Amino acid sequence: MSIDTLPTYYDDLNASYDEAWTLLIRGKADRRSAFHTPSVATVDTDGYPQVRTVVLRAADKTSAELRFHTDLRARKLVEIAEQPCVSLHFYDKKAKIQLRATGLAKAHTSGFVKEAAWENTRAMSRECYRVDKSPGSFVDASDDWVIPQDPPDADMGKEHFVPVVVKVRSIEWLYLARGGHRRALFDLDEHGALASARWMVP
């Protein structure tokens, strides 16, 4: 696409919303996608914002749900338990699109969601849940922590594995274009359906 060629969603709210979900779903599937590793923001117990990069593991437009995985011992789970409102930030420099998805996060420490997510997690990804110390804990040296090289079974670390599902309640869209940026806000209802779509000043 040349700089002077505008995409079909440029002045179309519904098409912009559809494109947002196309990018999110692609981000889940394609490790090379800029949307594969969003930043997630929570609020800590002292009221300060905390932002970190996660891997997008699932994106479902029908249910308006996004999923990432974390460690049961991670501080972000304490923060989510206290304040489940979170925001995920996505930016694709090549596509010139930024998304901010805000919603309610739920940690699945047991049950079907956890079991299914664990079964679909690669062996390499399971390793980080086998670390002997909690993520973020202080150590005396940079390498003062251990990942078992030969775990006794494939499920070692599963007790620390937690999928977090975010029920999206709004998506803020920003498309950067030389001829004029486009910004919009999409509000979703509790079932994940699009409730309203409005243009905003970029």
Short mmCIF file of N, CA, C and O in Angstrom, two decimals, residues 38-177:
data_model
loop_
_atom_site.label_atom_id
_atom_site.label_comp_id
_atom_site.label_asym_id
_atom_site.label_seq_id
_atom_site.Cartn_x
_atom_site.Cartn_y
_atom_site.Cartn_z
N PRO A 38 1.58 -7.72 23.52
CA PRO A 38 1.07 -6.45 24.02
C PRO A 38 1.62 -6.13 25.41
O PRO A 38 2.23 -6.99 26.06
N SER A 39 1.39 -4.91 25.84
CA SER A 39 1.67 -4.52 27.23
C SER A 39 0.36 -4.56 27.99
O SER A 39 -0.68 -4.13 27.47
N VAL A 40 0.40 -5.09 29.21
CA VAL A 40 -0.81 -5.10 30.04
C VAL A 40 -0.57 -4.22 31.26
O VAL A 40 0.49 -4.29 31.89
N ALA A 41 -1.54 -3.37 31.56
CA ALA A 41 -1.43 -2.45 32.69
C ALA A 41 -2.40 -2.85 33.79
O ALA A 41 -3.57 -3.12 33.53
N THR A 42 -1.87 -2.88 35.01
CA THR A 42 -2.67 -3.13 36.20
C THR A 42 -2.38 -2.01 37.19
O THR A 42 -1.56 -1.14 36.94
N VAL A 43 -3.08 -2.05 38.33
CA VAL A 43 -2.82 -1.09 39.40
C VAL A 43 -2.36 -1.87 40.62
O VAL A 43 -3.02 -2.82 41.03
N ASP A 44 -1.20 -1.48 41.19
CA ASP A 44 -0.69 -2.24 42.33
C ASP A 44 -1.41 -1.86 43.62
O ASP A 44 -2.28 -0.97 43.63
N THR A 45 -1.07 -2.54 44.69
CA THR A 45 -1.78 -2.36 45.96
C THR A 45 -1.53 -0.99 46.59
O THR A 45 -2.23 -0.60 47.52
N ASP A 46 -0.53 -0.25 46.07
CA ASP A 46 -0.28 1.11 46.55
C ASP A 46 -0.92 2.16 45.64
O ASP A 46 -0.74 3.36 45.85
N GLY A 47 -1.62 1.68 44.61
CA GLY A 47 -2.30 2.60 43.70
C GLY A 47 -1.49 3.06 42.52
O GLY A 47 -1.92 3.94 41.76
N TYR A 48 -0.30 2.48 42.32
CA TYR A 48 0.56 2.87 41.20
C TYR A 48 0.30 1.97 40.00
O TYR A 48 0.10 0.76 40.15
N PRO A 49 0.31 2.54 38.79
CA PRO A 49 0.16 1.71 37.60
C PRO A 49 1.40 0.85 37.38
O PRO A 49 2.52 1.29 37.64
N GLN A 50 1.18 -0.35 36.90
CA GLN A 50 2.27 -1.28 36.58
C GLN A 50 2.03 -1.82 35.17
O GLN A 50 0.93 -2.26 34.86
N VAL A 51 3.06 -1.76 34.33
CA VAL A 51 2.93 -2.20 32.94
C VAL A 51 4.01 -3.22 32.64
O VAL A 51 5.16 -3.06 33.05
N ARG A 52 3.63 -4.28 31.95
CA ARG A 52 4.61 -5.28 31.52
C ARG A 52 4.14 -5.93 30.22
O ARG A 52 2.97 -5.89 29.86
N THR A 53 5.09 -6.52 29.51
CA THR A 53 4.79 -7.19 28.24
C THR A 53 4.36 -8.63 28.52
O THR A 53 4.95 -9.32 29.35
N VAL A 54 3.32 -9.06 27.81
CA VAL A 54 2.85 -10.44 27.90
C VAL A 54 2.73 -10.99 26.48
O VAL A 54 2.89 -10.25 25.50
N VAL A 55 2.46 -12.27 26.38
CA VAL A 55 2.23 -12.89 25.07
C VAL A 55 0.74 -13.13 24.91
O VAL A 55 0.10 -13.70 25.81
N LEU A 56 0.19 -12.67 23.81
CA LEU A 56 -1.24 -12.88 23.54
C LEU A 56 -1.45 -14.34 23.14
O LEU A 56 -0.94 -14.79 22.12
N ARG A 57 -2.19 -15.06 23.97
CA ARG A 57 -2.39 -16.50 23.74
C ARG A 57 -3.73 -16.84 23.11
O ARG A 57 -3.90 -17.93 22.55
N ALA A 58 -4.71 -15.94 23.20
CA ALA A 58 -6.02 -16.19 22.60
C ALA A 58 -6.71 -14.86 22.36
O ALA A 58 -6.52 -13.89 23.11
N ALA A 59 -7.51 -14.81 21.29
CA ALA A 59 -8.31 -13.64 20.96
C ALA A 59 -9.58 -14.14 20.29
O ALA A 59 -9.51 -14.83 19.27
N ASP A 60 -10.71 -13.82 20.89
CA ASP A 60 -12.00 -14.31 20.38
C ASP A 60 -12.95 -13.13 20.22
O ASP A 60 -13.34 -12.50 21.20
N LYS A 61 -13.31 -12.82 18.99
CA LYS A 61 -14.17 -11.67 18.72
C LYS A 61 -15.59 -11.90 19.23
O LYS A 61 -16.22 -10.97 19.76
N THR A 62 -16.10 -13.12 19.08
CA THR A 62 -17.49 -13.40 19.47
C THR A 62 -17.71 -13.17 20.96
O THR A 62 -18.69 -12.54 21.37
N SER A 63 -16.79 -13.65 21.78
CA SER A 63 -16.92 -13.48 23.23
C SER A 63 -16.22 -12.22 23.72
O SER A 63 -16.34 -11.86 24.89
N ALA A 64 -15.48 -11.57 22.82
CA ALA A 64 -14.69 -10.38 23.16
C ALA A 64 -13.74 -10.68 24.32
O ALA A 64 -13.68 -9.95 25.31
N GLU A 65 -12.98 -11.76 24.16
CA GLU A 65 -12.04 -12.16 25.20
C GLU A 65 -10.62 -12.26 24.65
O GLU A 65 -10.40 -12.72 23.53
N LEU A 66 -9.68 -11.82 25.46
CA LEU A 66 -8.26 -11.97 25.19
C LEU A 66 -7.65 -12.77 26.33
O LEU A 66 -8.14 -12.70 27.46
N ARG A 67 -6.58 -13.53 26.04
CA ARG A 67 -5.97 -14.34 27.10
C ARG A 67 -4.46 -14.25 27.05
O ARG A 67 -3.86 -14.26 25.98
N PHE A 68 -3.88 -14.15 28.23
CA PHE A 68 -2.44 -14.28 28.38
C PHE A 68 -2.17 -15.20 29.57
O PHE A 68 -3.09 -15.51 30.34
N HIS A 69 -0.95 -15.65 29.71
CA HIS A 69 -0.60 -16.58 30.79
C HIS A 69 0.39 -15.93 31.75
O HIS A 69 1.19 -15.08 31.35
N THR A 70 0.32 -16.34 33.00
CA THR A 70 1.25 -15.82 33.99
C THR A 70 1.51 -16.87 35.06
O THR A 70 0.96 -17.98 35.02
N ASP A 71 2.35 -16.51 36.02
CA ASP A 71 2.74 -17.40 37.11
C ASP A 71 1.88 -17.09 38.33
O ASP A 71 1.65 -15.92 38.66
N LEU A 72 1.41 -18.12 39.00
CA LEU A 72 0.59 -17.96 40.20
C LEU A 72 1.28 -17.08 41.24
O LEU A 72 0.63 -16.38 42.01
N ARG A 73 2.61 -17.09 41.24
CA ARG A 73 3.38 -16.35 42.23
C ARG A 73 3.67 -14.91 41.81
O ARG A 73 4.28 -14.14 42.57
N ALA A 74 3.24 -14.53 40.61
CA ALA A 74 3.52 -13.19 40.09
C ALA A 74 2.67 -12.13 40.79
O ALA A 74 1.50 -12.36 41.12
N ARG A 75 3.26 -10.96 40.98
CA ARG A 75 2.56 -9.87 41.67
C ARG A 75 1.32 -9.40 40.91
O ARG A 75 0.37 -8.90 41.51
N LYS A 76 1.34 -9.55 39.59
CA LYS A 76 0.20 -9.07 38.82
C LYS A 76 -1.10 -9.77 39.21
O LYS A 76 -2.19 -9.19 39.11
N LEU A 77 -1.02 -11.02 39.70
CA LEU A 77 -2.23 -11.72 40.11
C LEU A 77 -2.80 -11.13 41.40
O LEU A 77 -4.03 -11.08 41.57
N VAL A 78 -1.95 -10.68 42.29
CA VAL A 78 -2.41 -9.99 43.50
C VAL A 78 -3.11 -8.70 43.09
O VAL A 78 -4.17 -8.34 43.60
N GLU A 79 -2.53 -8.01 42.12
CA GLU A 79 -3.10 -6.74 41.64
C GLU A 79 -4.44 -6.97 40.97
O GLU A 79 -5.40 -6.21 41.21
N ILE A 80 -4.55 -8.01 40.16
CA ILE A 80 -5.81 -8.32 39.48
C ILE A 80 -6.88 -8.73 40.48
O ILE A 80 -8.06 -8.38 40.34
N ALA A 81 -6.50 -9.46 41.51
CA ALA A 81 -7.46 -9.86 42.54
C ALA A 81 -8.03 -8.63 43.26
O ALA A 81 -9.21 -8.58 43.59
N GLU A 82 -7.16 -7.63 43.48
CA GLU A 82 -7.59 -6.39 44.17
C GLU A 82 -8.39 -5.50 43.23
O GLU A 82 -9.37 -4.88 43.63
N GLN A 83 -7.93 -5.41 41.97
CA GLN A 83 -8.56 -4.53 40.99
C GLN A 83 -8.51 -5.21 39.63
O GLN A 83 -7.51 -5.17 38.94
N PRO A 84 -9.63 -5.85 39.24
CA PRO A 84 -9.63 -6.63 37.99
C PRO A 84 -9.67 -5.81 36.71
O PRO A 84 -9.54 -6.37 35.62
N CYS A 85 -9.85 -4.50 36.81
CA CYS A 85 -9.85 -3.66 35.61
C CYS A 85 -8.43 -3.55 35.06
O CYS A 85 -7.53 -3.10 35.78
N VAL A 86 -8.22 -3.95 33.82
CA VAL A 86 -6.90 -3.90 33.20
C VAL A 86 -7.01 -3.28 31.81
O VAL A 86 -8.11 -3.16 31.26
N SER A 87 -5.87 -2.91 31.27
CA SER A 87 -5.82 -2.39 29.91
C SER A 87 -4.66 -3.03 29.18
O SER A 87 -3.57 -3.19 29.75
N LEU A 88 -4.89 -3.42 27.94
CA LEU A 88 -3.84 -3.98 27.09
C LEU A 88 -3.56 -3.02 25.95
O LEU A 88 -4.49 -2.52 25.31
N HIS A 89 -2.27 -2.76 25.71
CA HIS A 89 -1.85 -1.83 24.68
C HIS A 89 -1.16 -2.58 23.56
O HIS A 89 -0.24 -3.37 23.80
N PHE A 90 -1.59 -2.33 22.32
CA PHE A 90 -1.03 -2.95 21.14
C PHE A 90 -0.61 -1.84 20.17
O PHE A 90 -1.33 -0.86 19.99
N TYR A 91 0.54 -2.02 19.53
CA TYR A 91 0.95 -1.05 18.51
C TYR A 91 1.70 -1.77 17.40
O TYR A 91 2.66 -2.50 17.66
N ASP A 92 1.25 -1.54 16.18
CA ASP A 92 1.91 -2.09 15.00
C ASP A 92 2.46 -0.92 14.18
O ASP A 92 1.70 -0.17 13.56
N LYS A 93 3.76 -0.76 14.23
CA LYS A 93 4.41 0.37 13.55
C LYS A 93 4.19 0.32 12.05
O LYS A 93 3.94 1.35 11.40
N LYS A 94 4.26 -0.88 11.47
CA LYS A 94 4.10 -1.01 10.03
C LYS A 94 2.68 -0.68 9.59
O LYS A 94 2.45 0.02 8.61
N ALA A 95 1.70 -1.19 10.35
CA ALA A 95 0.29 -0.93 10.01
C ALA A 95 -0.15 0.45 10.47
O ALA A 95 -1.22 0.93 10.06
N LYS A 96 0.65 1.08 11.34
CA LYS A 96 0.35 2.40 11.91
C LYS A 96 -0.96 2.39 12.71
O LYS A 96 -1.75 3.31 12.64
N ILE A 97 -1.14 1.32 13.45
CA ILE A 97 -2.36 1.15 14.24
C ILE A 97 -2.02 0.90 15.70
O ILE A 97 -1.18 0.06 16.02
N GLN A 98 -2.70 1.65 16.57
CA GLN A 98 -2.61 1.42 18.02
C GLN A 98 -3.99 1.04 18.54
O GLN A 98 -5.00 1.64 18.15
N LEU A 99 -4.01 0.04 19.41
CA LEU A 99 -5.25 -0.35 20.09
C LEU A 99 -5.03 -0.31 21.59
O LEU A 99 -3.97 -0.70 22.08
N ARG A 100 -6.05 0.13 22.30
CA ARG A 100 -6.07 0.00 23.75
C ARG A 100 -7.36 -0.74 24.11
O ARG A 100 -8.45 -0.22 23.92
N ALA A 101 -7.20 -1.95 24.61
CA ALA A 101 -8.34 -2.78 24.99
C ALA A 101 -8.45 -2.80 26.51
O ALA A 101 -7.51 -3.19 27.20
N THR A 102 -9.59 -2.37 27.01
CA THR A 102 -9.82 -2.31 28.45
C THR A 102 -10.93 -3.27 28.83
O THR A 102 -11.91 -3.43 28.11
N GLY A 103 -10.73 -3.94 29.97
CA GLY A 103 -11.76 -4.89 30.39
C GLY A 103 -11.49 -5.45 31.77
O GLY A 103 -10.65 -4.94 32.52
N LEU A 104 -12.21 -6.51 32.10
CA LEU A 104 -12.11 -7.16 33.40
C LEU A 104 -11.34 -8.46 33.26
O LEU A 104 -11.68 -9.31 32.43
N ALA A 105 -10.30 -8.60 34.08
CA ALA A 105 -9.45 -9.79 34.02
C ALA A 105 -9.88 -10.82 35.06
O ALA A 105 -10.24 -10.47 36.19
N LYS A 106 -9.81 -12.08 34.67
CA LYS A 106 -10.11 -13.18 35.59
C LYS A 106 -9.00 -14.21 35.49
O LYS A 106 -8.69 -14.71 34.40
N ALA A 107 -8.40 -14.54 36.63
CA ALA A 107 -7.34 -15.55 36.68
C ALA A 107 -7.96 -16.92 36.88
O ALA A 107 -8.78 -17.11 37.79
N HIS A 108 -7.58 -17.87 36.04
CA HIS A 108 -8.12 -19.24 36.12
C HIS A 108 -7.07 -20.15 36.76
O HIS A 108 -6.20 -20.69 36.08
N THR A 109 -7.15 -20.27 38.08
CA THR A 109 -6.16 -21.08 38.80
C THR A 109 -6.50 -22.56 38.79
O THR A 109 -5.69 -23.39 39.21
N SER A 110 -7.68 -22.91 38.32
CA SER A 110 -8.09 -24.31 38.18
C SER A 110 -9.23 -24.36 37.17
O SER A 110 -9.74 -23.33 36.74
N GLY A 111 -9.61 -25.57 36.80
CA GLY A 111 -10.75 -25.73 35.91
C GLY A 111 -10.39 -25.91 34.45
O GLY A 111 -9.23 -26.04 34.06
N PHE A 112 -11.43 -25.91 33.61
CA PHE A 112 -11.30 -26.25 32.20
C PHE A 112 -10.37 -25.31 31.45
O PHE A 112 -9.55 -25.74 30.64
N VAL A 113 -10.51 -23.99 31.69
CA VAL A 113 -9.69 -23.03 30.96
C VAL A 113 -8.21 -23.30 31.21
O VAL A 113 -7.39 -23.31 30.28
N LYS A 114 -7.86 -23.54 32.47
CA LYS A 114 -6.46 -23.82 32.81
C LYS A 114 -6.00 -25.13 32.16
O LYS A 114 -4.91 -25.18 31.58
N GLU A 115 -6.80 -26.17 32.28
CA GLU A 115 -6.41 -27.48 31.73
C GLU A 115 -6.20 -27.40 30.22
O GLU A 115 -5.20 -27.92 29.70
N ALA A 116 -7.13 -26.76 29.53
CA ALA A 116 -7.03 -26.67 28.07
C ALA A 116 -5.82 -25.83 27.66
O ALA A 116 -5.10 -26.17 26.71
N ALA A 117 -5.60 -24.72 28.37
CA ALA A 117 -4.46 -23.85 28.03
C ALA A 117 -3.14 -24.56 28.28
O ALA A 117 -2.20 -24.45 27.48
N TRP A 118 -3.05 -25.30 29.39
CA TRP A 118 -1.82 -26.03 29.70
C TRP A 118 -1.53 -27.09 28.64
O TRP A 118 -0.38 -27.25 28.21
N GLU A 119 -2.54 -27.80 28.21
CA GLU A 119 -2.36 -28.85 27.21
C GLU A 119 -1.84 -28.28 25.89
O GLU A 119 -1.15 -28.95 25.14
N ASN A 120 -2.19 -27.02 25.61
CA ASN A 120 -1.77 -26.39 24.36
C ASN A 120 -0.51 -25.54 24.51
O ASN A 120 -0.14 -24.82 23.59
N THR A 121 0.13 -25.63 25.67
CA THR A 121 1.34 -24.87 25.92
C THR A 121 2.56 -25.70 25.56
O THR A 121 2.67 -26.86 25.98
N ARG A 122 3.47 -25.14 24.78
CA ARG A 122 4.66 -25.87 24.35
C ARG A 122 5.61 -26.13 25.52
O ARG A 122 5.62 -25.38 26.50
N ALA A 123 6.41 -27.17 25.38
CA ALA A 123 7.36 -27.54 26.44
C ALA A 123 8.28 -26.39 26.80
O ALA A 123 8.57 -26.15 27.98
N MET A 124 8.74 -25.64 25.79
CA MET A 124 9.63 -24.52 26.04
C MET A 124 8.95 -23.45 26.92
O MET A 124 9.57 -22.86 27.80
N SER A 125 7.66 -23.22 26.67
CA SER A 125 6.93 -22.21 27.44
C SER A 125 6.67 -22.68 28.87
O SER A 125 6.51 -21.85 29.77
N ARG A 126 6.61 -23.98 29.07
CA ARG A 126 6.34 -24.52 30.42
C ARG A 126 7.53 -24.34 31.36
O ARG A 126 7.36 -24.34 32.58
N GLU A 127 8.72 -24.17 30.79
CA GLU A 127 9.92 -24.11 31.62
C GLU A 127 9.88 -22.99 32.65
O GLU A 127 10.32 -23.15 33.78
N CYS A 128 9.35 -21.82 32.25
CA CYS A 128 9.40 -20.67 33.17
C CYS A 128 8.56 -20.90 34.42
O CYS A 128 8.79 -20.26 35.46
N TYR A 129 7.60 -21.82 34.37
CA TYR A 129 6.77 -22.10 35.54
C TYR A 129 7.45 -23.09 36.50
O TYR A 129 6.92 -23.38 37.56
N ARG A 130 8.62 -23.59 36.08
CA ARG A 130 9.37 -24.55 36.91
C ARG A 130 10.48 -23.88 37.71
O ARG A 130 11.21 -24.55 38.44
N VAL A 131 10.61 -22.56 37.56
CA VAL A 131 11.64 -21.84 38.31
C VAL A 131 11.40 -22.01 39.81
O VAL A 131 10.26 -21.95 40.28
N ASP A 132 12.48 -22.23 40.56
CA ASP A 132 12.33 -22.56 41.98
C ASP A 132 11.94 -21.37 42.86
O ASP A 132 11.45 -21.54 43.96
N LYS A 133 12.14 -20.15 42.36
CA LYS A 133 11.79 -18.96 43.14
C LYS A 133 10.68 -18.18 42.44
O LYS A 133 10.49 -18.28 41.23
N SER A 134 9.97 -17.38 43.22
CA SER A 134 8.87 -16.61 42.67
C SER A 134 9.36 -15.52 41.73
O SER A 134 10.39 -14.89 42.00
N PRO A 135 8.64 -15.24 40.64
CA PRO A 135 9.02 -14.14 39.75
C PRO A 135 9.04 -12.83 40.53
O PRO A 135 8.14 -12.54 41.31
N GLY A 136 10.10 -12.04 40.33
CA GLY A 136 10.20 -10.75 41.00
C GLY A 136 10.79 -10.79 42.39
O GLY A 136 10.98 -9.75 43.02
N SER A 137 11.10 -12.00 42.90
CA SER A 137 11.69 -12.07 44.24
C SER A 137 13.16 -11.68 44.16
O SER A 137 13.81 -11.82 43.12
N PHE A 138 13.69 -11.15 45.25
CA PHE A 138 15.08 -10.70 45.29
C PHE A 138 16.02 -11.88 45.50
O PHE A 138 15.70 -12.82 46.23
N VAL A 139 17.17 -11.83 44.82
CA VAL A 139 18.18 -12.88 44.93
C VAL A 139 19.54 -12.24 45.18
O VAL A 139 19.74 -11.04 44.93
N ASP A 140 20.50 -13.03 45.65
CA ASP A 140 21.83 -12.51 45.97
C ASP A 140 22.72 -12.34 44.75
O ASP A 140 23.65 -11.54 44.74
N ALA A 141 22.42 -13.09 43.68
CA ALA A 141 23.19 -12.99 42.44
C ALA A 141 22.24 -13.10 41.26
O ALA A 141 21.13 -13.60 41.39
N SER A 142 22.69 -12.63 40.08
CA SER A 142 21.81 -12.58 38.91
C SER A 142 21.31 -13.95 38.48
O SER A 142 20.23 -14.07 37.88
N ASP A 143 22.10 -15.00 38.79
CA ASP A 143 21.70 -16.35 38.37
C ASP A 143 21.32 -17.24 39.55
O ASP A 143 21.40 -18.47 39.46
N ASP A 144 20.92 -16.62 40.64
CA ASP A 144 20.59 -17.37 41.85
C ASP A 144 19.15 -17.89 41.79
O ASP A 144 18.30 -17.58 42.62
N TRP A 145 18.86 -18.66 40.75
CA TRP A 145 17.56 -19.31 40.59
C TRP A 145 17.77 -20.48 39.62
O TRP A 145 18.74 -20.52 38.88
N VAL A 146 16.89 -21.44 39.69
CA VAL A 146 17.10 -22.70 38.96
C VAL A 146 15.84 -23.11 38.21
O VAL A 146 14.73 -23.02 38.73
N ILE A 147 16.05 -23.56 36.96
CA ILE A 147 14.99 -24.24 36.21
C ILE A 147 15.43 -25.69 36.08
O ILE A 147 16.50 -25.96 35.53
N PRO A 148 14.67 -26.65 36.61
CA PRO A 148 15.06 -28.06 36.48
C PRO A 148 15.25 -28.45 35.01
O PRO A 148 14.37 -28.22 34.18
N GLN A 149 16.39 -28.99 34.69
CA GLN A 149 16.69 -29.37 33.31
C GLN A 149 16.01 -30.66 32.89
O GLN A 149 15.68 -30.85 31.74
N ASP A 150 15.83 -31.55 33.86
CA ASP A 150 15.16 -32.82 33.57
C ASP A 150 13.99 -33.01 34.53
O ASP A 150 14.10 -33.72 35.53
N PRO A 151 12.86 -32.33 34.24
CA PRO A 151 11.71 -32.44 35.15
C PRO A 151 11.23 -33.87 35.23
O PRO A 151 11.24 -34.60 34.24
N PRO A 152 10.79 -34.29 36.42
CA PRO A 152 10.34 -35.67 36.60
C PRO A 152 9.10 -36.02 35.78
O PRO A 152 8.88 -37.17 35.43
N ASP A 153 8.29 -35.00 35.47
CA ASP A 153 7.13 -35.27 34.60
C ASP A 153 6.78 -34.00 33.83
O ASP A 153 7.20 -32.90 34.17
N ALA A 154 6.01 -34.19 32.77
CA ALA A 154 5.69 -33.08 31.86
C ALA A 154 4.84 -32.01 32.51
O ALA A 154 4.78 -30.88 32.03
N ASP A 155 4.17 -32.36 33.61
CA ASP A 155 3.28 -31.41 34.27
C ASP A 155 3.94 -30.64 35.40
O ASP A 155 3.28 -29.87 36.10
N MET A 156 5.25 -30.83 35.56
CA MET A 156 5.92 -30.06 36.60
C MET A 156 5.81 -28.57 36.29
O MET A 156 6.05 -28.14 35.16
N GLY A 157 5.41 -27.77 37.26
CA GLY A 157 5.21 -26.35 37.07
C GLY A 157 3.77 -25.97 36.78
O GLY A 157 3.42 -24.80 36.81
N LYS A 158 2.95 -26.97 36.53
CA LYS A 158 1.54 -26.69 36.21
C LYS A 158 0.83 -25.98 37.34
O LYS A 158 -0.07 -25.16 37.11
N GLU A 159 1.25 -26.25 38.57
CA GLU A 159 0.60 -25.61 39.73
C GLU A 159 0.83 -24.10 39.73
O GLU A 159 0.08 -23.35 40.36
N HIS A 160 1.87 -23.65 39.02
CA HIS A 160 2.17 -22.23 38.97
C HIS A 160 1.59 -21.54 37.74
O HIS A 160 1.62 -20.30 37.64
N PHE A 161 1.06 -22.32 36.82
CA PHE A 161 0.57 -21.82 35.53
C PHE A 161 -0.86 -21.27 35.67
O PHE A 161 -1.74 -21.97 36.16
N VAL A 162 -1.06 -20.03 35.24
CA VAL A 162 -2.38 -19.41 35.37
C VAL A 162 -2.74 -18.65 34.09
O VAL A 162 -2.09 -17.66 33.75
N PRO A 163 -3.78 -19.10 33.38
CA PRO A 163 -4.29 -18.30 32.26
C PRO A 163 -5.12 -17.14 32.82
O PRO A 163 -5.89 -17.32 33.76
N VAL A 164 -4.96 -15.98 32.23
CA VAL A 164 -5.76 -14.81 32.62
C VAL A 164 -6.60 -14.42 31.41
O VAL A 164 -6.06 -14.15 30.33
N VAL A 165 -7.91 -14.41 31.58
CA VAL A 165 -8.83 -14.06 30.51
C VAL A 165 -9.36 -12.64 30.76
O VAL A 165 -9.86 -12.36 31.85
N VAL A 166 -9.25 -11.80 29.76
CA VAL A 166 -9.75 -10.44 29.86
C VAL A 166 -11.01 -10.31 29.03
O VAL A 166 -11.00 -10.55 27.81
N LYS A 167 -12.12 -9.99 29.70
CA LYS A 167 -13.38 -9.73 29.00
C LYS A 167 -13.35 -8.26 28.58
O LYS A 167 -13.45 -7.37 29.41
N VAL A 168 -13.19 -8.03 27.29
CA VAL A 168 -13.01 -6.68 26.79
C VAL A 168 -14.32 -5.91 26.85
O VAL A 168 -15.37 -6.39 26.43
N ARG A 169 -14.26 -4.70 27.41
CA ARG A 169 -15.44 -3.83 27.49
C ARG A 169 -15.31 -2.60 26.59
O ARG A 169 -16.31 -1.96 26.29
N SER A 170 -14.10 -2.28 26.18
CA SER A 170 -13.93 -1.19 25.22
C SER A 170 -12.62 -1.36 24.46
O SER A 170 -11.66 -1.92 24.99
N ILE A 171 -12.62 -0.88 23.23
CA ILE A 171 -11.42 -0.85 22.40
C ILE A 171 -11.29 0.56 21.84
O ILE A 171 -12.22 1.08 21.21
N GLU A 172 -10.14 1.17 22.10
CA GLU A 172 -9.86 2.47 21.49
C GLU A 172 -8.91 2.25 20.32
O GLU A 172 -7.86 1.63 20.47
N TRP A 173 -9.30 2.76 19.19
CA TRP A 173 -8.61 2.54 17.92
C TRP A 173 -7.93 3.82 17.45
O TRP A 173 -8.52 4.90 17.53
N LEU A 174 -6.70 3.73 16.99
CA LEU A 174 -6.02 4.88 16.40
C LEU A 174 -5.26 4.42 15.17
O LEU A 174 -4.40 3.53 15.25
N TYR A 175 -5.60 5.02 14.03
CA TYR A 175 -4.90 4.75 12.78
C TYR A 175 -4.18 6.03 12.36
O TYR A 175 -4.79 7.10 12.26
N LEU A 176 -2.89 5.93 12.14
CA LEU A 176 -2.08 7.09 11.79
C LEU A 176 -1.93 7.18 10.27
O LEU A 176 -1.45 6.24 9.63
N ALA A 177 -2.38 8.29 9.70
CA ALA A 177 -2.31 8.47 8.26
C ALA A 177 -1.84 9.88 7.92
O ALA A 177 -2.19 10.84 8.62
#
